[in-house]
mmCIF file with all atom_site columns, C-alpha atoms in Angstrom:
data_model
loop_
_atom_site.group_PDB
_atom_site.id
_atom_site.type_symbol
_atom_site.label_atom_id
_atom_site.label_alt_id
_atom_site.label_comp_id
_atom_site.label_asym_id
_atom_site.label_entity_id
_atom_site.label_seq_id
_atom_site.pdbx_PDB_ins_code
_atom_site.Cartn_x
_atom_site.Cartn_y
_atom_site.Cartn_z
_atom_site.occupancy
_atom_site.B_iso_or_equiv
_atom_site.pdbx_formal_charge
_atom_site.auth_seq_id
_atom_site.auth_comp_id
_atom_site.auth_asym_id
_atom_site.auth_atom_id
_atom_site.pdbx_PDB_model_num
ATOM 1   C CA . MET A 1 1   ? 0.000   0.000  0.000   1.00 79.00 ? 1   MET A CA 1
ATOM 2   C CA . ALA A 1 2   ? 1.482   3.321  -1.099  1.00 88.00 ? 2   ALA A CA 1
ATOM 3   C CA . LYS A 1 3   ? 1.594   6.382  1.135   1.00 91.00 ? 3   LYS A CA 1
ATOM 4   C CA . VAL A 1 4   ? -0.145  9.628  0.232   1.00 94.00 ? 4   VAL A CA 1
ATOM 5   C CA . ILE A 1 5   ? 0.974   12.607 2.333   1.00 95.00 ? 5   ILE A CA 1
ATOM 6   C CA . VAL A 1 6   ? -1.105  15.784 2.405   1.00 95.00 ? 6   VAL A CA 1
ATOM 7   C CA . LEU A 1 7   ? 0.598   18.886 3.784   1.00 93.00 ? 7   LEU A CA 1
ATOM 8   C CA . MET A 1 8   ? -1.833  21.614 4.812   1.00 91.00 ? 8   MET A CA 1
ATOM 9   C CA . GLY A 1 9   ? -1.414  25.145 6.136   1.00 88.00 ? 9   GLY A CA 1
ATOM 10  C CA . MET A 1 10  ? -1.707  28.804 5.203   1.00 88.00 ? 10  MET A CA 1
ATOM 11  C CA . PRO A 1 11  ? 0.272   30.280 2.286   1.00 85.00 ? 11  PRO A CA 1
ATOM 12  C CA . GLY A 1 12  ? 3.866   30.919 3.346   1.00 85.00 ? 12  GLY A CA 1
ATOM 13  C CA . VAL A 1 13  ? 3.870   28.375 6.182   1.00 90.00 ? 13  VAL A CA 1
ATOM 14  C CA . GLY A 1 14  ? 6.570   26.278 4.497   1.00 88.00 ? 14  GLY A CA 1
ATOM 15  C CA . LYS A 1 15  ? 4.591   23.395 3.006   1.00 87.00 ? 15  LYS A CA 1
ATOM 16  C CA . GLY A 1 16  ? 6.634   23.414 -0.198  1.00 82.00 ? 16  GLY A CA 1
ATOM 17  C CA . THR A 1 17  ? 9.947   23.276 1.661   1.00 87.00 ? 17  THR A CA 1
ATOM 18  C CA . GLN A 1 18  ? 8.797   20.386 3.841   1.00 92.00 ? 18  GLN A CA 1
ATOM 19  C CA . ALA A 1 19  ? 7.390   18.536 0.835   1.00 89.00 ? 19  ALA A CA 1
ATOM 20  C CA . LYS A 1 20  ? 10.777  18.746 -0.903  1.00 88.00 ? 20  LYS A CA 1
ATOM 21  C CA . LEU A 1 21  ? 12.522  17.371 2.194   1.00 94.00 ? 21  LEU A CA 1
ATOM 22  C CA . LEU A 1 22  ? 10.079  14.464 2.372   1.00 95.00 ? 22  LEU A CA 1
ATOM 23  C CA . SER A 1 23  ? 10.547  13.792 -1.322  1.00 94.00 ? 23  SER A CA 1
ATOM 24  C CA . GLU A 1 24  ? 14.320  13.674 -0.920  1.00 94.00 ? 24  GLU A CA 1
ATOM 25  C CA . ARG A 1 25  ? 14.057  11.355 2.090   1.00 95.00 ? 25  ARG A CA 1
ATOM 26  C CA . PHE A 1 26  ? 11.572  8.818  0.692   1.00 94.00 ? 26  PHE A CA 1
ATOM 27  C CA . GLY A 1 27  ? 11.780  9.273  -3.073  1.00 95.00 ? 27  GLY A CA 1
ATOM 28  C CA . TRP A 1 28  ? 8.095   10.208 -3.328  1.00 95.00 ? 28  TRP A CA 1
ATOM 29  C CA . PRO A 1 29  ? 7.273   12.858 -5.948  1.00 94.00 ? 29  PRO A CA 1
ATOM 30  C CA . GLN A 1 30  ? 6.148   16.233 -4.668  1.00 91.00 ? 30  GLN A CA 1
ATOM 31  C CA . ILE A 1 31  ? 2.960   17.313 -6.415  1.00 87.00 ? 31  ILE A CA 1
ATOM 32  C CA . SER A 1 32  ? 2.515   21.043 -5.924  1.00 81.00 ? 32  SER A CA 1
ATOM 33  C CA . THR A 1 33  ? -0.720  22.313 -7.413  1.00 79.00 ? 33  THR A CA 1
ATOM 34  C CA . GLY A 1 34  ? 0.616   25.844 -7.014  1.00 77.00 ? 34  GLY A CA 1
ATOM 35  C CA . ASP A 1 35  ? 3.652   25.129 -9.199  1.00 79.00 ? 35  ASP A CA 1
ATOM 36  C CA . MET A 1 36  ? 1.535   23.291 -11.747 1.00 77.00 ? 36  MET A CA 1
ATOM 37  C CA . LEU A 1 37  ? -0.980  26.124 -11.904 1.00 83.00 ? 37  LEU A CA 1
ATOM 38  C CA . ARG A 1 38  ? 1.736   28.778 -12.239 1.00 82.00 ? 38  ARG A CA 1
ATOM 39  C CA . GLU A 1 39  ? 3.216   26.772 -15.116 1.00 78.00 ? 39  GLU A CA 1
ATOM 40  C CA . MET A 1 40  ? -0.216  26.536 -16.699 1.00 78.00 ? 40  MET A CA 1
ATOM 41  C CA . ALA A 1 41  ? -0.674  30.296 -16.268 1.00 83.00 ? 41  ALA A CA 1
ATOM 42  C CA . GLN A 1 42  ? 2.307   30.875 -18.563 1.00 85.00 ? 42  GLN A CA 1
ATOM 43  C CA . ASN A 1 43  ? 0.433   29.284 -21.457 1.00 82.00 ? 43  ASN A CA 1
ATOM 44  C CA . GLU A 1 44  ? -1.267  31.695 -23.838 1.00 86.00 ? 44  GLU A CA 1
ATOM 45  C CA . THR A 1 45  ? -4.505  29.726 -23.901 1.00 82.00 ? 45  THR A CA 1
ATOM 46  C CA . PRO A 1 46  ? -7.985  30.584 -22.585 1.00 83.00 ? 46  PRO A CA 1
ATOM 47  C CA . LEU A 1 47  ? -7.411  28.239 -19.618 1.00 77.00 ? 47  LEU A CA 1
ATOM 48  C CA . GLY A 1 48  ? -3.943  29.676 -19.014 1.00 82.00 ? 48  GLY A CA 1
ATOM 49  C CA . GLN A 1 49  ? -5.298  33.211 -19.014 1.00 87.00 ? 49  GLN A CA 1
ATOM 50  C CA . HIS A 1 50  ? -8.150  32.187 -16.694 1.00 84.00 ? 50  HIS A CA 1
ATOM 51  C CA . VAL A 1 51  ? -5.734  30.596 -14.220 1.00 82.00 ? 51  VAL A CA 1
ATOM 52  C CA . ARG A 1 52  ? -3.409  33.612 -14.446 1.00 87.00 ? 52  ARG A CA 1
ATOM 53  C CA . GLU A 1 53  ? -6.224  36.013 -13.538 1.00 88.00 ? 53  GLU A CA 1
ATOM 54  C CA . ILE A 1 54  ? -7.312  33.846 -10.607 1.00 85.00 ? 54  ILE A CA 1
ATOM 55  C CA . LEU A 1 55  ? -3.779  33.602 -9.199  1.00 83.00 ? 55  LEU A CA 1
ATOM 56  C CA . ALA A 1 56  ? -3.244  37.359 -9.494  1.00 85.00 ? 56  ALA A CA 1
ATOM 57  C CA . SER A 1 57  ? -6.482  38.025 -7.595  1.00 85.00 ? 57  SER A CA 1
ATOM 58  C CA . GLY A 1 58  ? -5.616  35.654 -4.750  1.00 79.00 ? 58  GLY A CA 1
ATOM 59  C CA . GLN A 1 59  ? -8.699  33.504 -5.328  1.00 79.00 ? 59  GLN A CA 1
ATOM 60  C CA . LEU A 1 60  ? -8.885  29.704 -5.614  1.00 74.00 ? 60  LEU A CA 1
ATOM 61  C CA . VAL A 1 61  ? -8.965  27.707 -8.850  1.00 80.00 ? 61  VAL A CA 1
ATOM 62  C CA . SER A 1 62  ? -12.110 25.603 -9.319  1.00 84.00 ? 62  SER A CA 1
ATOM 63  C CA . ASP A 1 63  ? -12.339 22.072 -7.928  1.00 83.00 ? 63  ASP A CA 1
ATOM 64  C CA . ASP A 1 64  ? -12.861 20.636 -11.420 1.00 79.00 ? 64  ASP A CA 1
ATOM 65  C CA . ILE A 1 65  ? -9.584  22.036 -12.747 1.00 79.00 ? 65  ILE A CA 1
ATOM 66  C CA . LEU A 1 66  ? -7.583  20.935 -9.703  1.00 82.00 ? 66  LEU A CA 1
ATOM 67  C CA . ALA A 1 67  ? -9.136  17.464 -9.605  1.00 79.00 ? 67  ALA A CA 1
ATOM 68  C CA . GLU A 1 68  ? -8.280  16.935 -13.272 1.00 75.00 ? 68  GLU A CA 1
ATOM 69  C CA . ILE A 1 69  ? -4.681  17.981 -12.639 1.00 76.00 ? 69  ILE A CA 1
ATOM 70  C CA . ILE A 1 70  ? -4.299  15.680 -9.613  1.00 81.00 ? 70  ILE A CA 1
ATOM 71  C CA . GLN A 1 71  ? -5.883  12.660 -11.311 1.00 81.00 ? 71  GLN A CA 1
ATOM 72  C CA . GLU A 1 72  ? -3.674  13.003 -14.362 1.00 77.00 ? 72  GLU A CA 1
ATOM 73  C CA . ARG A 1 73  ? -0.497  13.502 -12.357 1.00 83.00 ? 73  ARG A CA 1
ATOM 74  C CA . THR A 1 74  ? -0.982  10.628 -9.899  1.00 87.00 ? 74  THR A CA 1
ATOM 75  C CA . ARG A 1 75  ? -1.483  8.109  -12.705 1.00 85.00 ? 75  ARG A CA 1
ATOM 76  C CA . ARG A 1 76  ? 2.193   8.406  -13.632 1.00 87.00 ? 76  ARG A CA 1
ATOM 77  C CA . ALA A 1 77  ? 4.650   5.639  -12.777 1.00 92.00 ? 77  ALA A CA 1
ATOM 78  C CA . ASP A 1 78  ? 6.612   7.679  -10.227 1.00 93.00 ? 78  ASP A CA 1
ATOM 79  C CA . CYS A 1 79  ? 3.544   7.780  -7.952  1.00 92.00 ? 79  CYS A CA 1
ATOM 80  C CA . GLN A 1 80  ? 3.225   4.015  -7.589  1.00 91.00 ? 80  GLN A CA 1
ATOM 81  C CA . ASN A 1 81  ? 5.064   3.933  -4.240  1.00 91.00 ? 81  ASN A CA 1
ATOM 82  C CA . GLY A 1 82  ? 3.441   7.088  -2.885  1.00 93.00 ? 82  GLY A CA 1
ATOM 83  C CA . TYR A 1 83  ? 3.331   10.823 -3.405  1.00 95.00 ? 83  TYR A CA 1
ATOM 84  C CA . ILE A 1 84  ? 3.152   14.125 -1.543  1.00 95.00 ? 84  ILE A CA 1
ATOM 85  C CA . LEU A 1 85  ? 0.400   16.665 -2.157  1.00 91.00 ? 85  LEU A CA 1
ATOM 86  C CA . ASP A 1 86  ? 1.279   20.327 -1.576  1.00 81.00 ? 86  ASP A CA 1
ATOM 87  C CA . GLY A 1 87  ? -1.689  22.692 -1.907  1.00 76.00 ? 87  GLY A CA 1
ATOM 88  C CA . PHE A 1 88  ? -4.468  20.115 -2.324  1.00 85.00 ? 88  PHE A CA 1
ATOM 89  C CA . PRO A 1 89  ? -7.123  19.665 -1.018  1.00 89.00 ? 89  PRO A CA 1
ATOM 90  C CA . ARG A 1 90  ? -8.246  23.203 -0.147  1.00 80.00 ? 90  ARG A CA 1
ATOM 91  C CA . THR A 1 91  ? -11.977 22.620 0.259   1.00 84.00 ? 91  THR A CA 1
ATOM 92  C CA . VAL A 1 92  ? -14.074 19.895 1.871   1.00 89.00 ? 92  VAL A CA 1
ATOM 93  C CA . HIS A 1 93  ? -15.342 18.937 -1.575  1.00 89.00 ? 93  HIS A CA 1
ATOM 94  C CA . GLN A 1 94  ? -11.754 18.491 -2.776  1.00 89.00 ? 94  GLN A CA 1
ATOM 95  C CA . ALA A 1 95  ? -11.022 16.390 0.317   1.00 91.00 ? 95  ALA A CA 1
ATOM 96  C CA . GLU A 1 96  ? -13.933 14.139 -0.566  1.00 91.00 ? 96  GLU A CA 1
ATOM 97  C CA . LEU A 1 97  ? -12.706 13.881 -4.168  1.00 89.00 ? 97  LEU A CA 1
ATOM 98  C CA . LEU A 1 98  ? -9.241  12.965 -2.881  1.00 91.00 ? 98  LEU A CA 1
ATOM 99  C CA . ASN A 1 99  ? -10.627 10.306 -0.550  1.00 91.00 ? 99  ASN A CA 1
ATOM 100 C CA . ARG A 1 100 ? -12.367 8.630  -3.480  1.00 89.00 ? 100 ARG A CA 1
ATOM 101 C CA . LEU A 1 101 ? -9.214  8.818  -5.590  1.00 88.00 ? 101 LEU A CA 1
ATOM 102 C CA . ILE A 1 102 ? -7.080  7.283  -2.821  1.00 90.00 ? 102 ILE A CA 1
ATOM 103 C CA . GLN A 1 103 ? -9.599  4.494  -2.306  1.00 90.00 ? 103 GLN A CA 1
ATOM 104 C CA . GLU A 1 104 ? -9.547  3.749  -6.034  1.00 88.00 ? 104 GLU A CA 1
ATOM 105 C CA . GLN A 1 105 ? -5.748  3.655  -5.965  1.00 87.00 ? 105 GLN A CA 1
ATOM 106 C CA . GLY A 1 106 ? -5.670  1.499  -2.817  1.00 91.00 ? 106 GLY A CA 1
ATOM 107 C CA . ASN A 1 107 ? -3.374  3.942  -1.029  1.00 92.00 ? 107 ASN A CA 1
ATOM 108 C CA . GLU A 1 108 ? -3.093  5.172  2.588   1.00 91.00 ? 108 GLU A CA 1
ATOM 109 C CA . LEU A 1 109 ? -3.570  8.832  3.533   1.00 93.00 ? 109 LEU A CA 1
ATOM 110 C CA . THR A 1 110 ? -1.711  10.870 6.180   1.00 93.00 ? 110 THR A CA 1
ATOM 111 C CA . VAL A 1 111 ? -2.662  14.536 6.692   1.00 95.00 ? 111 VAL A CA 1
ATOM 112 C CA . ILE A 1 112 ? -0.214  16.951 8.333   1.00 95.00 ? 112 ILE A CA 1
ATOM 113 C CA . GLU A 1 113 ? -1.204  20.520 9.258   1.00 94.00 ? 113 GLU A CA 1
ATOM 114 C CA . VAL A 1 114 ? 1.678   23.015 9.442   1.00 94.00 ? 114 VAL A CA 1
ATOM 115 C CA . THR A 1 115 ? 0.707   26.065 11.509  1.00 93.00 ? 115 THR A CA 1
ATOM 116 C CA . ALA A 1 116 ? 2.151   29.586 12.065  1.00 92.00 ? 116 ALA A CA 1
ATOM 117 C CA . ASP A 1 117 ? 0.957   33.010 13.208  1.00 90.00 ? 117 ASP A CA 1
ATOM 118 C CA . ARG A 1 118 ? -0.553  35.257 10.543  1.00 87.00 ? 118 ARG A CA 1
ATOM 119 C CA . ASP A 1 119 ? 2.011   38.037 11.197  1.00 84.00 ? 119 ASP A CA 1
ATOM 120 C CA . VAL A 1 120 ? 4.865   35.613 10.522  1.00 85.00 ? 120 VAL A CA 1
ATOM 121 C CA . LEU A 1 121 ? 3.250   34.508 7.279   1.00 87.00 ? 121 LEU A CA 1
ATOM 122 C CA . LEU A 1 122 ? 2.726   38.067 6.065   1.00 83.00 ? 122 LEU A CA 1
ATOM 123 C CA . LYS A 1 123 ? 6.422   38.790 6.595   1.00 81.00 ? 123 LYS A CA 1
ATOM 124 C CA . ARG A 1 124 ? 7.509   35.560 4.943   1.00 82.00 ? 124 ARG A CA 1
ATOM 125 C CA . ILE A 1 125 ? 5.391   36.011 1.818   1.00 82.00 ? 125 ILE A CA 1
ATOM 126 C CA . GLY A 1 126 ? 5.737   39.774 1.560   1.00 82.00 ? 126 GLY A CA 1
ATOM 127 C CA . GLY A 1 127 ? 9.526   39.468 1.414   1.00 87.00 ? 127 GLY A CA 1
ATOM 128 C CA . ARG A 1 128 ? 9.606   36.540 -0.997  1.00 87.00 ? 128 ARG A CA 1
ATOM 129 C CA . LEU A 1 129 ? 11.488  36.831 -4.288  1.00 92.00 ? 129 LEU A CA 1
ATOM 130 C CA . THR A 1 130 ? 11.451  34.204 -7.053  1.00 92.00 ? 130 THR A CA 1
ATOM 131 C CA . CYS A 1 131 ? 14.032  33.684 -9.779  1.00 94.00 ? 131 CYS A CA 1
ATOM 132 C CA . SER A 1 132 ? 12.304  34.075 -13.137 1.00 93.00 ? 132 SER A CA 1
ATOM 133 C CA . ARG A 1 133 ? 14.839  31.723 -14.728 1.00 93.00 ? 133 ARG A CA 1
ATOM 134 C CA . CYS A 1 134 ? 15.326  28.717 -12.403 1.00 93.00 ? 134 CYS A CA 1
ATOM 135 C CA . GLY A 1 135 ? 12.535  29.204 -9.820  1.00 87.00 ? 135 GLY A CA 1
ATOM 136 C CA . ALA A 1 136 ? 14.817  29.528 -6.772  1.00 90.00 ? 136 ALA A CA 1
ATOM 137 C CA . ILE A 1 137 ? 13.137  31.323 -3.855  1.00 87.00 ? 137 ILE A CA 1
ATOM 138 C CA . TYR A 1 138 ? 14.654  33.984 -1.590  1.00 91.00 ? 138 TYR A CA 1
ATOM 139 C CA . ASN A 1 139 ? 13.334  36.238 1.169   1.00 88.00 ? 139 ASN A CA 1
ATOM 140 C CA . LEU A 1 140 ? 14.380  39.810 1.873   1.00 87.00 ? 140 LEU A CA 1
ATOM 141 C CA . HIS A 1 141 ? 13.985  39.245 5.633   1.00 83.00 ? 141 HIS A CA 1
ATOM 142 C CA . PHE A 1 142 ? 15.197  35.671 6.138   1.00 82.00 ? 142 PHE A CA 1
ATOM 143 C CA . GLN A 1 143 ? 17.252  34.572 3.101   1.00 86.00 ? 143 GLN A CA 1
ATOM 144 C CA . PRO A 1 144 ? 18.275  37.521 0.906   1.00 93.00 ? 144 PRO A CA 1
ATOM 145 C CA . PRO A 1 145 ? 20.291  36.983 -2.289  1.00 95.00 ? 145 PRO A CA 1
ATOM 146 C CA . GLN A 1 146 ? 23.996  37.807 -2.201  1.00 95.00 ? 146 GLN A CA 1
ATOM 147 C CA . GLN A 1 147 ? 23.410  40.472 -4.840  1.00 94.00 ? 147 GLN A CA 1
ATOM 148 C CA . ALA A 1 148 ? 20.166  42.450 -4.808  1.00 93.00 ? 148 ALA A CA 1
ATOM 149 C CA . GLY A 1 149 ? 17.769  41.409 -7.544  1.00 93.00 ? 149 GLY A CA 1
ATOM 150 C CA . GLN A 1 150 ? 19.956  38.564 -8.837  1.00 96.00 ? 150 GLN A CA 1
ATOM 151 C CA . CYS A 1 151 ? 19.734  34.816 -8.265  1.00 96.00 ? 151 CYS A CA 1
ATOM 152 C CA . ASP A 1 152 ? 22.749  33.277 -6.487  1.00 97.00 ? 152 ASP A CA 1
ATOM 153 C CA . ARG A 1 153 ? 22.303  30.008 -8.385  1.00 95.00 ? 153 ARG A CA 1
ATOM 154 C CA . CYS A 1 154 ? 21.912  31.050 -12.019 1.00 96.00 ? 154 CYS A CA 1
ATOM 155 C CA . GLY A 1 155 ? 22.212  34.848 -12.067 1.00 96.00 ? 155 GLY A CA 1
ATOM 156 C CA . GLY A 1 156 ? 18.661  35.279 -13.280 1.00 96.00 ? 156 GLY A CA 1
ATOM 157 C CA . PRO A 1 157 ? 16.507  38.281 -12.313 1.00 96.00 ? 157 PRO A CA 1
ATOM 158 C CA . LEU A 1 158 ? 14.468  38.010 -9.120  1.00 96.00 ? 158 LEU A CA 1
ATOM 159 C CA . ILE A 1 159 ? 10.819  39.007 -9.245  1.00 94.00 ? 159 ILE A CA 1
ATOM 160 C CA . HIS A 1 160 ? 8.070   39.698 -6.725  1.00 87.00 ? 160 HIS A CA 1
ATOM 161 C CA . ARG A 1 161 ? 5.190   37.513 -7.925  1.00 83.00 ? 161 ARG A CA 1
ATOM 162 C CA . SER A 1 162 ? 1.838   39.229 -8.373  1.00 80.00 ? 162 SER A CA 1
ATOM 163 C CA . ASP A 1 163 ? 0.242   36.845 -5.863  1.00 77.00 ? 163 ASP A CA 1
ATOM 164 C CA . ASP A 1 164 ? 2.927   37.815 -3.306  1.00 79.00 ? 164 ASP A CA 1
ATOM 165 C CA . GLN A 1 165 ? 1.951   41.495 -3.308  1.00 79.00 ? 165 GLN A CA 1
ATOM 166 C CA . PRO A 1 166 ? 0.627   42.660 0.129   1.00 76.00 ? 166 PRO A CA 1
ATOM 167 C CA . GLU A 1 167 ? -2.988  43.025 -1.005  1.00 80.00 ? 167 GLU A CA 1
ATOM 168 C CA . ALA A 1 168 ? -3.016  39.638 -2.716  1.00 82.00 ? 168 ALA A CA 1
ATOM 169 C CA . VAL A 1 169 ? -1.283  38.002 0.280   1.00 82.00 ? 169 VAL A CA 1
ATOM 170 C CA . SER A 1 170 ? -3.920  39.306 2.676   1.00 84.00 ? 170 SER A CA 1
ATOM 171 C CA . ARG A 1 171 ? -6.669  38.031 0.375   1.00 86.00 ? 171 ARG A CA 1
ATOM 172 C CA . ARG A 1 172 ? -4.979  34.646 0.082   1.00 84.00 ? 172 ARG A CA 1
ATOM 173 C CA . LEU A 1 173 ? -4.886  34.280 3.864   1.00 88.00 ? 173 LEU A CA 1
ATOM 174 C CA . ASP A 1 174 ? -8.522  35.382 4.142   1.00 89.00 ? 174 ASP A CA 1
ATOM 175 C CA . VAL A 1 175 ? -9.544  32.896 1.449   1.00 86.00 ? 175 VAL A CA 1
ATOM 176 C CA . TYR A 1 176 ? -7.661  30.148 3.263   1.00 84.00 ? 176 TYR A CA 1
ATOM 177 C CA . GLU A 1 177 ? -9.425  30.873 6.544   1.00 85.00 ? 177 GLU A CA 1
ATOM 178 C CA . GLU A 1 178 ? -12.799 30.950 4.813   1.00 85.00 ? 178 GLU A CA 1
ATOM 179 C CA . LYS A 1 179 ? -12.433 28.036 2.410   1.00 82.00 ? 179 LYS A CA 1
ATOM 180 C CA . THR A 1 180 ? -9.651  25.759 3.615   1.00 82.00 ? 180 THR A CA 1
ATOM 181 C CA . ALA A 1 181 ? -9.775  25.859 7.416   1.00 84.00 ? 181 ALA A CA 1
ATOM 182 C CA . PRO A 1 182 ? -12.974 23.735 7.343   1.00 91.00 ? 182 PRO A CA 1
ATOM 183 C CA . VAL A 1 183 ? -10.896 21.005 5.666   1.00 92.00 ? 183 VAL A CA 1
ATOM 184 C CA . ILE A 1 184 ? -8.715  20.876 8.785   1.00 92.00 ? 184 ILE A CA 1
ATOM 185 C CA . GLU A 1 185 ? -11.824 20.288 10.874  1.00 91.00 ? 185 GLU A CA 1
ATOM 186 C CA . TYR A 1 186 ? -13.021 17.678 8.359   1.00 93.00 ? 186 TYR A CA 1
ATOM 187 C CA . TYR A 1 187 ? -9.813  15.666 8.735   1.00 94.00 ? 187 TYR A CA 1
ATOM 188 C CA . ARG A 1 188 ? -9.751  16.231 12.489  1.00 91.00 ? 188 ARG A CA 1
ATOM 189 C CA . GLN A 1 189 ? -13.206 14.684 12.785  1.00 90.00 ? 189 GLN A CA 1
ATOM 190 C CA . HIS A 1 190 ? -12.260 11.781 10.534  1.00 85.00 ? 190 HIS A CA 1
ATOM 191 C CA . GLY A 1 191 ? -9.017  11.104 12.380  1.00 75.00 ? 191 GLY A CA 1
ATOM 192 C CA . GLY A 1 192 ? -5.437  10.966 11.166  1.00 75.00 ? 192 GLY A CA 1
ATOM 193 C CA . LEU A 1 193 ? -4.662  14.697 11.374  1.00 92.00 ? 193 LEU A CA 1
ATOM 194 C CA . VAL A 1 194 ? -1.275  15.691 12.842  1.00 94.00 ? 194 VAL A CA 1
ATOM 195 C CA . SER A 1 195 ? -0.514  19.363 13.656  1.00 94.00 ? 195 SER A CA 1
ATOM 196 C CA . VAL A 1 196 ? 3.050   20.708 13.555  1.00 95.00 ? 196 VAL A CA 1
ATOM 197 C CA . ASP A 1 197 ? 4.292   24.171 14.580  1.00 94.00 ? 197 ASP A CA 1
ATOM 198 C CA . GLY A 1 198 ? 5.719   25.704 11.381  1.00 93.00 ? 198 GLY A CA 1
ATOM 199 C CA . GLY A 1 199 ? 6.984   28.872 13.046  1.00 88.00 ? 199 GLY A CA 1
ATOM 200 C CA . ARG A 1 200 ? 10.237  27.163 14.080  1.00 89.00 ? 200 ARG A CA 1
ATOM 201 C CA . PRO A 1 201 ? 13.422  26.446 12.072  1.00 88.00 ? 201 PRO A CA 1
ATOM 202 C CA . VAL A 1 202 ? 12.919  24.239 9.026   1.00 90.00 ? 202 VAL A CA 1
ATOM 203 C CA . ASP A 1 203 ? 14.868  21.270 10.402  1.00 94.00 ? 203 ASP A CA 1
ATOM 204 C CA . HIS A 1 204 ? 12.846  21.223 13.629  1.00 95.00 ? 204 HIS A CA 1
ATOM 205 C CA . VAL A 1 205 ? 9.592   21.241 11.680  1.00 95.00 ? 205 VAL A CA 1
ATOM 206 C CA . PHE A 1 206 ? 10.849  18.436 9.460   1.00 96.00 ? 206 PHE A CA 1
ATOM 207 C CA . GLU A 1 207 ? 11.761  16.287 12.462  1.00 95.00 ? 207 GLU A CA 1
ATOM 208 C CA . ASP A 1 208 ? 8.159   16.453 13.698  1.00 95.00 ? 208 ASP A CA 1
ATOM 209 C CA . ILE A 1 209 ? 6.775   15.734 10.231  1.00 95.00 ? 209 ILE A CA 1
ATOM 210 C CA . LEU A 1 210 ? 9.152   12.818 9.806   1.00 94.00 ? 210 LEU A CA 1
ATOM 211 C CA . ARG A 1 211 ? 7.984   11.319 13.096  1.00 93.00 ? 211 ARG A CA 1
ATOM 212 C CA . ALA A 1 212 ? 4.363   11.655 11.993  1.00 92.00 ? 212 ALA A CA 1
ATOM 213 C CA . VAL A 1 213 ? 5.040   10.017 8.642   1.00 92.00 ? 213 VAL A CA 1
ATOM 214 C CA . THR A 1 214 ? 7.184   7.149  9.895   1.00 87.00 ? 214 THR A CA 1
ATOM 215 C CA . GLY A 1 215 ? 4.852   6.569  12.826  1.00 78.00 ? 215 GLY A CA 1
ATOM 216 C CA . ALA A 1 216 ? 1.904   6.277  10.450  1.00 48.00 ? 216 ALA A CA 1
ATOM 217 C CA . ALA A 1 217 ? 3.889   4.012  8.170   1.00 43.00 ? 217 ALA A CA 1
ATOM 218 C CA . ALA A 1 218 ? 5.153   1.726  10.931  1.00 38.00 ? 218 ALA A CA 1
#
C-alpha cells in the first residue's frame, strides 16, 4: 500500500519546503498544485489566461480544474510507491474527491497541518522573491540573495510575484481561513490529522513531520 501525504497550512507556512525534504528522504514525488498552476498560467490559452487572472487576484482555482490535474499527475509511474500533495485539497469537496481517488488507488492517507501566526506569514510572503529563470526562492527578511535582484544560483533576475503582493497576500490568507480551514476540521473529525508548529526552524519542523510520517507508516 502506497503512502499519500497531504501537507496543509496557510500560504507561506513552508509546506513546499517540507514537501521537498520528504521527497528527498523517501523518493516520493512532490505534487505542488501551485507550481503546476503557475506553469499553466504561462500558457497563452484561454485556460492559461483564466488561471493567471485567478492567481493574481488571490482567489482559488475551481475544484474541477484541480481534480483533473491531480488525477492526471498521480497516474504516472513515479507515484506508484506514494506521493506528496502540496496545496491540495483546499476545500471539503476536494477532500472528498481525494478520498475517493485514494480508495480507487488502494493507497493510505496521512494529513499533516503546518501552523504559524498570521504576522509571521505576512512577513515571509511579503519578502519573498522568485528567480524568473530557475525558480529559486529567496526572502528579503530571512534569506536575501547575495546580490540584490539577482539569483545566487543562475544569475537570473528576481521578481516579486503578483500573488505575493501585500494586497493579494492578505486576500490569500482570508480565502484560506474561509475556504480551507474547514478542511482541517473535516480531517480532524475523521481522524489521522497531525498538527506541527511551522513557526520554528525548518529542520525542527521536518523532524516532527518525519515522526508523523514514519509513525503512520510503521
